[in-house]
Coordinates of C-alpha atoms in Angstrom, one line a residue:
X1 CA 17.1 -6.7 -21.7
X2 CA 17.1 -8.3 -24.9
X3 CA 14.0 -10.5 -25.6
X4 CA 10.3 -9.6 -24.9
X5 CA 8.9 -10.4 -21.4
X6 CA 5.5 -10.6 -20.4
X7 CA 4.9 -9.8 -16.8
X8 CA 1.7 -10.0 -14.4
X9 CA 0.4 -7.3 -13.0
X10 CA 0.9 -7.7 -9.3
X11 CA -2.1 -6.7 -6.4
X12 CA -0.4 -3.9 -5.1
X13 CA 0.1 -2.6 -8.7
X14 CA -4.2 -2.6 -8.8
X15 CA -4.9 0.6 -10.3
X16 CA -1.8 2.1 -11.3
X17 CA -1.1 4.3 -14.3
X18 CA 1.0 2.7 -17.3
X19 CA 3.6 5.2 -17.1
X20 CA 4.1 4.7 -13.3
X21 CA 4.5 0.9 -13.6
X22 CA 7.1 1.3 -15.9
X23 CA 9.2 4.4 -14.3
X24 CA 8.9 1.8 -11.0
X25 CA 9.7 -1.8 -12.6
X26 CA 11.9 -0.4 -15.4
X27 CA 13.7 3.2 -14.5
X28 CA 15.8 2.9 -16.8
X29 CA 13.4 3.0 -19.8
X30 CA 12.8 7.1 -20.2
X31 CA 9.4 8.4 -20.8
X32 CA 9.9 10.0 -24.0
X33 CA 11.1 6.1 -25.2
X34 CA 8.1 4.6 -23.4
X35 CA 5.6 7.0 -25.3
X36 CA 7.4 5.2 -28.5
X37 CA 7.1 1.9 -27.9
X38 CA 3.3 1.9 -26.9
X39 CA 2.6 4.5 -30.3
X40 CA 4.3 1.4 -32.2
X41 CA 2.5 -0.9 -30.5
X42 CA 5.1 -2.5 -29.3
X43 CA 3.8 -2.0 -25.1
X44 CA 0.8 -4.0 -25.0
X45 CA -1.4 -4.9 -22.1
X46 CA -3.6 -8.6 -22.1
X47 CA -2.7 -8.1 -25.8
X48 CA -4.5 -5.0 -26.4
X49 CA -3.3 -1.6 -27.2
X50 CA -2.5 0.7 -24.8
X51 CA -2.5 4.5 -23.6
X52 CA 0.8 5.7 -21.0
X53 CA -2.5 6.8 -18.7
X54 CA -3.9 2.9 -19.3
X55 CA -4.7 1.9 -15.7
X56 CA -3.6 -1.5 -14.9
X57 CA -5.9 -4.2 -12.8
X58 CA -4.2 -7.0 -10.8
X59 CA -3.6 -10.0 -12.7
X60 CA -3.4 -8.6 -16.3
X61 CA -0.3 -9.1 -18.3
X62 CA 2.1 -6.4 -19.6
X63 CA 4.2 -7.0 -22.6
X64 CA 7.4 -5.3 -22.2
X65 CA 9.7 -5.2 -25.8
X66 CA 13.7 -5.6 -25.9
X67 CA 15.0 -2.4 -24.1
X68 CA 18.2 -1.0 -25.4
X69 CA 21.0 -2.0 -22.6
X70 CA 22.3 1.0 -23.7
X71 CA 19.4 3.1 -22.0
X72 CA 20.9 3.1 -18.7
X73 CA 19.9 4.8 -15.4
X74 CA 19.7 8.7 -15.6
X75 CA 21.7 10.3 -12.7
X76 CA 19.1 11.8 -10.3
X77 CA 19.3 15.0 -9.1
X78 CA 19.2 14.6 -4.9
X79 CA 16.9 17.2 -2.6
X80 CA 18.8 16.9 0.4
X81 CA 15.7 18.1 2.6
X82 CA 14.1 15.0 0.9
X83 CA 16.8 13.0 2.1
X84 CA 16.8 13.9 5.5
X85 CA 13.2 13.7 5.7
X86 CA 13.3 9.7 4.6
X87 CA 16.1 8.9 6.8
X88 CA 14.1 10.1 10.1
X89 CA 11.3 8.4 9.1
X90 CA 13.5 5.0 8.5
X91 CA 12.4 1.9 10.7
X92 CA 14.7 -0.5 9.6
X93 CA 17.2 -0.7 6.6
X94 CA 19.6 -2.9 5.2
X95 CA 22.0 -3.8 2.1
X96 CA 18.4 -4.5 -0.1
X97 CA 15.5 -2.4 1.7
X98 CA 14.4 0.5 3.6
X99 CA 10.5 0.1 6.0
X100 CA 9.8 3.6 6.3
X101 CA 7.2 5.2 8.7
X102 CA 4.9 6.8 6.3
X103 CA 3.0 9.8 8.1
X104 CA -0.4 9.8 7.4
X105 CA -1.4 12.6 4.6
X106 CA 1.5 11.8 2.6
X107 CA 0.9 10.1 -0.8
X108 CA 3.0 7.2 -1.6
X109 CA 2.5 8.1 -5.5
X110 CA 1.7 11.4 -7.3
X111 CA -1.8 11.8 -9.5
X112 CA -3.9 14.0 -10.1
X113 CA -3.0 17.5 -8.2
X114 CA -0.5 15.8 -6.0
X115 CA 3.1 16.9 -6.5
X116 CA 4.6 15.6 -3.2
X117 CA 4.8 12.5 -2.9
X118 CA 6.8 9.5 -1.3
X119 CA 8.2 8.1 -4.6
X120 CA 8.9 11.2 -6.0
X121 CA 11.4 11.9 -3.2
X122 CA 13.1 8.5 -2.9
X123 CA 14.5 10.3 -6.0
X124 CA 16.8 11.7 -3.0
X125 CA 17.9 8.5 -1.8
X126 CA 19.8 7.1 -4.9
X127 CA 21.8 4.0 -4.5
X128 CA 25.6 3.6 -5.5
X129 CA 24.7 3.2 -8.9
X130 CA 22.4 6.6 -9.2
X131 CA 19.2 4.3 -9.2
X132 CA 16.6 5.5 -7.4
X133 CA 14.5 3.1 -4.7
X134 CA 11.2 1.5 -5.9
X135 CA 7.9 0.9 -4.2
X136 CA 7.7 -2.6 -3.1
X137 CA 4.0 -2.1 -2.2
X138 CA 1.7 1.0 -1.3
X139 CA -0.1 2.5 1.1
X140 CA -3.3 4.9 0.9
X141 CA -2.1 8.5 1.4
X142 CA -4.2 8.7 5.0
X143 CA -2.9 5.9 6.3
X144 CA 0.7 5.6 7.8
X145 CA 3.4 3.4 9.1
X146 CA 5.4 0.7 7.6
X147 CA 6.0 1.0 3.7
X148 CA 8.7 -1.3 2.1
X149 CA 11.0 0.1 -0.4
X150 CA 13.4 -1.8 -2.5
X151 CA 17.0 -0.6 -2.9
X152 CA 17.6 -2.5 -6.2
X153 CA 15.9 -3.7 -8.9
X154 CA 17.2 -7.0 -7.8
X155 CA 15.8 -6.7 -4.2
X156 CA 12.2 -4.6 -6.0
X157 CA 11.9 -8.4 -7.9
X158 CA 12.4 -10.0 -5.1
X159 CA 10.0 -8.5 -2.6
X160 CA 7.6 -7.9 -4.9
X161 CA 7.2 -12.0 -4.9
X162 CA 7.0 -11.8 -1.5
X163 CA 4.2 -9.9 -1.6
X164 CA 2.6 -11.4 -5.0
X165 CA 3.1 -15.0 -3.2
X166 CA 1.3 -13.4 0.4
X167 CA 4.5 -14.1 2.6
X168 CA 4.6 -10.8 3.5
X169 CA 2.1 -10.3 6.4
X170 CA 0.8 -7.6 7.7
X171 CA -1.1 -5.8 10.7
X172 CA -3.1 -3.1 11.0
X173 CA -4.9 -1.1 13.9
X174 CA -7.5 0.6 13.2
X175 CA -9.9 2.9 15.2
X176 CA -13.5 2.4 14.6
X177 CA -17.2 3.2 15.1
X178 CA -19.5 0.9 17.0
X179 CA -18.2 -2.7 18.0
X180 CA -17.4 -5.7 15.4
X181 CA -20.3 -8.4 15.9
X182 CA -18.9 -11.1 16.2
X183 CA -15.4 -10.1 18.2
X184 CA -13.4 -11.3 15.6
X185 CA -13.7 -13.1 12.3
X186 CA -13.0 -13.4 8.5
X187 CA -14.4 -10.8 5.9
X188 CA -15.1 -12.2 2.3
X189 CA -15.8 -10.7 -0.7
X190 CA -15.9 -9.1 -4.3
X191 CA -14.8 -5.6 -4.8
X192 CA -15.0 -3.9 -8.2
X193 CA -14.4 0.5 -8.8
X194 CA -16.7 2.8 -9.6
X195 CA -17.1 6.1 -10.0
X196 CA -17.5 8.9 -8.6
X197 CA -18.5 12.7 -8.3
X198 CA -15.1 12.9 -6.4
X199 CA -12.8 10.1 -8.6
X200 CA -13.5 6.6 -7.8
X201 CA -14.2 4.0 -4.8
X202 CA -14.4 0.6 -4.2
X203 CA -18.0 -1.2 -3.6
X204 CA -18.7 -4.8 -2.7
X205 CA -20.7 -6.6 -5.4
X206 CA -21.3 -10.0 -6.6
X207 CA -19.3 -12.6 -8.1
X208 CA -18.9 -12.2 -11.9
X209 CA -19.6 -8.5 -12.2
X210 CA -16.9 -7.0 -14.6
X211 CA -13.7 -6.0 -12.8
X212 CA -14.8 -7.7 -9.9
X213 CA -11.8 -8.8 -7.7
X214 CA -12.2 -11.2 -4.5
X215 CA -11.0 -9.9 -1.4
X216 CA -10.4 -10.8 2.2
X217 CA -9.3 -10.4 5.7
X218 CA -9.2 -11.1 9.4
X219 CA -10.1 -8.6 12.3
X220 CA -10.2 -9.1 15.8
X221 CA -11.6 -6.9 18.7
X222 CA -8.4 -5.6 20.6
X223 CA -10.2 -3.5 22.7
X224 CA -13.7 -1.1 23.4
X225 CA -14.8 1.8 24.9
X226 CA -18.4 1.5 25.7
X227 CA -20.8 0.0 22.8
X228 CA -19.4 3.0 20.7
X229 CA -15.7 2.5 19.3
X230 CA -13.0 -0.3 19.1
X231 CA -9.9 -0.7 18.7
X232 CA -9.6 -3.4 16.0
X233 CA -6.5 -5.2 14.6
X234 CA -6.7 -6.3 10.7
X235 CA -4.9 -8.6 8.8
X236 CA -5.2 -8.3 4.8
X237 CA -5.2 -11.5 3.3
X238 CA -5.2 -9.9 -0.4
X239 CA -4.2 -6.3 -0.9
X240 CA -6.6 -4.8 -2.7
X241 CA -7.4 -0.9 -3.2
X242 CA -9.1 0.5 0.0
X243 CA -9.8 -2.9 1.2
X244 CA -10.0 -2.6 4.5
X245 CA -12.0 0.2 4.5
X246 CA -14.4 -0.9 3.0
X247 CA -14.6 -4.5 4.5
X248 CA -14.8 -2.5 8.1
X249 CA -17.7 -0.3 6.4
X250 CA -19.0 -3.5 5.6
X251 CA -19.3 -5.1 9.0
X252 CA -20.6 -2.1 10.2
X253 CA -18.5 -0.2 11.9
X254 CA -16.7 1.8 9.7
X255 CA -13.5 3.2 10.2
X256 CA -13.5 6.8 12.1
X257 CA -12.0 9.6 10.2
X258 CA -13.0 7.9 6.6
X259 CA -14.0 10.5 4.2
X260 CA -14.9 8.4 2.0
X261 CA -16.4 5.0 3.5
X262 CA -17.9 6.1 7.0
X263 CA -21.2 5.6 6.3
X264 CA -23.0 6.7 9.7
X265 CA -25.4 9.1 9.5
X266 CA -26.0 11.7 12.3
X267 CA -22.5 10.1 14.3
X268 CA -21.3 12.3 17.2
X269 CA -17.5 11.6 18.1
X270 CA -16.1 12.3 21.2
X271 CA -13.9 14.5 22.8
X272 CA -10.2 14.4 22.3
X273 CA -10.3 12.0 18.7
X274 CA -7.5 13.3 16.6
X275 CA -8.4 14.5 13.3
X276 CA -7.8 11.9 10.0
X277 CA -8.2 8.3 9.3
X278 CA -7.6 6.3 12.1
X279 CA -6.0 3.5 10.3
X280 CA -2.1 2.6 10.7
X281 CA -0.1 -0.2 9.2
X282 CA 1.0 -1.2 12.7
X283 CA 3.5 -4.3 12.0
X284 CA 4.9 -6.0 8.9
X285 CA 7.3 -9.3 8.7
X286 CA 8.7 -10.7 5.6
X287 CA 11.7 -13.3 4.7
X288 CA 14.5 -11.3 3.7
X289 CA 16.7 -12.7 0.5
X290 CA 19.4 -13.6 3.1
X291 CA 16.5 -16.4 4.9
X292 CA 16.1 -14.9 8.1
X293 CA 12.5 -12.7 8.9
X294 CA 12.3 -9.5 9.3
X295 CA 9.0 -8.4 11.8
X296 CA 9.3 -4.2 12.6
X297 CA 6.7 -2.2 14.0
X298 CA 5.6 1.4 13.2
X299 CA 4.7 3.6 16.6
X300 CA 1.6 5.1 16.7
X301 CA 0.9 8.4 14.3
X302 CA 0.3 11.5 16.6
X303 CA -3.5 12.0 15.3
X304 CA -4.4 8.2 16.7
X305 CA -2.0 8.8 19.4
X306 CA -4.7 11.3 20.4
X307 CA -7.0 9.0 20.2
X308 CA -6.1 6.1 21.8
X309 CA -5.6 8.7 25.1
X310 CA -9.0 10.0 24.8
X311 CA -10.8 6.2 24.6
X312 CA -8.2 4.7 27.1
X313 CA -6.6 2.4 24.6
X314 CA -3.4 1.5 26.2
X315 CA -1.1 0.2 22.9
X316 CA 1.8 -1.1 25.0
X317 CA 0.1 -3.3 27.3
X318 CA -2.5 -5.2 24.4
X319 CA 0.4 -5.0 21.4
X320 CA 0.4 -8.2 19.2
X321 CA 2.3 -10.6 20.8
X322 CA 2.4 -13.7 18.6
X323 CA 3.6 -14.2 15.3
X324 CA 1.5 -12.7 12.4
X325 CA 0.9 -15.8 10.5
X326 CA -0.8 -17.3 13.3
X327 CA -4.6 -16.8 12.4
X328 CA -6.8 -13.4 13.5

C-alpha cells in the first residue's frame, strides 16, 4: 500500500481497540511498527491523535499511512487442537469464507482477562499464503451460532460491505421473560455506553446525547408458554453493541440468562431452563462474491436446547420459513 487511505469505521467494529482493528484489517502491519506510526502521528482517528488502546465508534474515520509492501504477512505458528476445534464447529465454507457455530461462552475477541478467544485461534487456520482469517463481524461471547469469517483480505473487504451496506441479514431466537406486547413489531432507538462498576453497558437515551447511536430491529412472537416466557425471533436492522439485549429489556421482557440486562426483580424461572444467555444467532444469508446467496442455519446450543424441552418449544416444526428480507 503506497498512499494514505482513510477508512470508516464500520458497525460491527463499534467499540474495538485500535490495535485490534488494525491486526484484523491490516495483518500484515506488526505491532511494534503500529506503535510507531501512531507515536509519529502518522495513525490518526477523525483527525485527532491517537492511543493503540483508542476505542473506535462506528462511523469515525481511521487514517491509515503508506505501509511498506515489504512488511509482509508473518508465518503463524498453527495449534492443531485449535484447528480441529474450528473445523467441527464449521457450517459452511468455501474458496472465500468459513460460518462457524460459535458456542456460547466463547469470545470472538480477547480483552481484558480473556486469553481464549475465537480470533486468536483462527491463527490455526492460515490460508495458503500463511495469512490468518479475519472477523467479518462479531458476536457477544454468550451468544452462539453463526459467525462469518473471511479467508482473504480480499473476501474480509468484501463482506465487510456486505455487512456495512445491511445485505447481510440476520436471525435470531431468543428465549425470554414475559410475553412481547404487541406480538410483533419494530424497536427504535438511541443507544450510547456507559459505565460501569463491572466495565460498560449500553443504555437507551435521547437523540443528541454524546455518543449516541440510533438503533433498531424487528421481533416477532414465535411461540409462548403461559403469560411467562416466549420464544421470540429478532432481526437486527443495525448491529450495534448488545443491541438486542437491550432493545428486548426494553420492551419488557428481557432476555433470560442476561447478567447484565435482565432487569426483573424477584423473577422465579422454571424447571429444566439451561444455564446462560438464551440468545442464538439462528440464521444468516448473504450474497456471496460469486452472485449467488448463501442462507445457513446454526442448530440450537445445548443450554437452550434445554430449554426449549422444558417450555415445549418445538424448533423444527415453527423454524423460519421464508426468506429473511421479508419483514418481521
Amino acid at each position: 500500500m503506497s498512499a494514505v487511505q482513510q477508512r470508516q469505521v464500520s458497525s460491527d467494529e463499534d467499540g474495538m481497540r485500535l490495535d485490534r482493528w488494525f491486526a484484523q484489517n491490516f495483518p500484515q502491519l506488526g505491532f511494534g511498527r503500529l506503535q510507531k506510526l501512531i507515536r509519529n502521528g502518522e495513525v490518526r482517528v477523525d483527525k485527532g491523535r491517537v492511543q493503540t488502546s483508542t476505542r473506535l465508534a462506528a462511523g469515525q474515520t481511521v487514517r491509515i499511512p503508506p505501509i511498506d509492501d515489504a512488511e509482509t504477512v508473518k508465518p503463524v505458528r498453527v495449534n492443531s487442537g485449535d484447528a480441529q476445534f474450528l473445523r467441527d464447529i464449521i457450517l459452511y465454507e468455501d474458496e472465500d469464507i468459513y460460518v462457524f457455530n460459535k458456542p456460547h461462552g466463547l469470545a470472538v475477541q480477547g480483552g481484558s482477562g480473556t486469553f481464549r478467544h475465537l480470533d486468536g485461534m483462527l491463527k490455526s487456520l492460515p490460508n495458503k499464503i500463511g495469512e490468518a482469517p479475519r472477523l467479518v463481524h462479531r458476536l457477544d461471547r454468550d451468544t452462539s451460532g453463526c459467525l462469518v469469517v473471511a479467508k482473504t483480505q480480499s473476501a474480509a473487504s468484501h463482506f465487510g460491505e456486505v455487512f456495512r451496506s445491511r445485505s447481510a441479514r440476520k436471525i435470531y431466537w431468543a428465549v425470554v421473560a414475559g410475553n412481547p406486547n404487541p406480538r410483533q413489531g419494530e424497536i427504535s432507538c438511541f443507544l450510547a455506553k456507559q459505565a460501569t462498576t463491572d466495565g460498560e453497558q449500553m443504555v437507551v437515551v435521547k437523540n443528541g446525547t454524546p455518543g449516541a447511536q440510533h438503533s433498531m430491529s424487528y421481533y416477532s412472537t414465535t411461540d409462548t408458554a403461559s403469560r411467562r416466557f416466549a420464544w421470540v425471533t429478532l432481526k437486527p436492522v443495525t448491529g450495534r453493541t448488545h443491541q438486542l439485549r437491550v432493545h428486548m429489556a426494553q420492551l419488557g421482557t428481557p432476555i433470560i440468562g442476561d447478567p447484565r440486562y435482565f432487569n426483573i426483580e424477584n423473577w422465579q424461572g422454571a424447571p429444566g431452563l439451561g444455564e446462560g444467555l438464551q440468545l442464538h444467532a439462528r440464521r444468516i444469508a448473504l450474497p456471496l462474491r460469486n452472485g449467488k446467496r448463501l442462507d445457513v442455519s446454526a442448530p440450537l446450543p445445548p443450554h437452550m436446547r434445554e430449554s426449549f424441552d422444558a417450555l415445549g418449544f418445538d424448533p423444527d416444526r415453527f423454524d423460519v420459513s421464508k426468506d429473511p428480507e421479508d419483514g418481521a
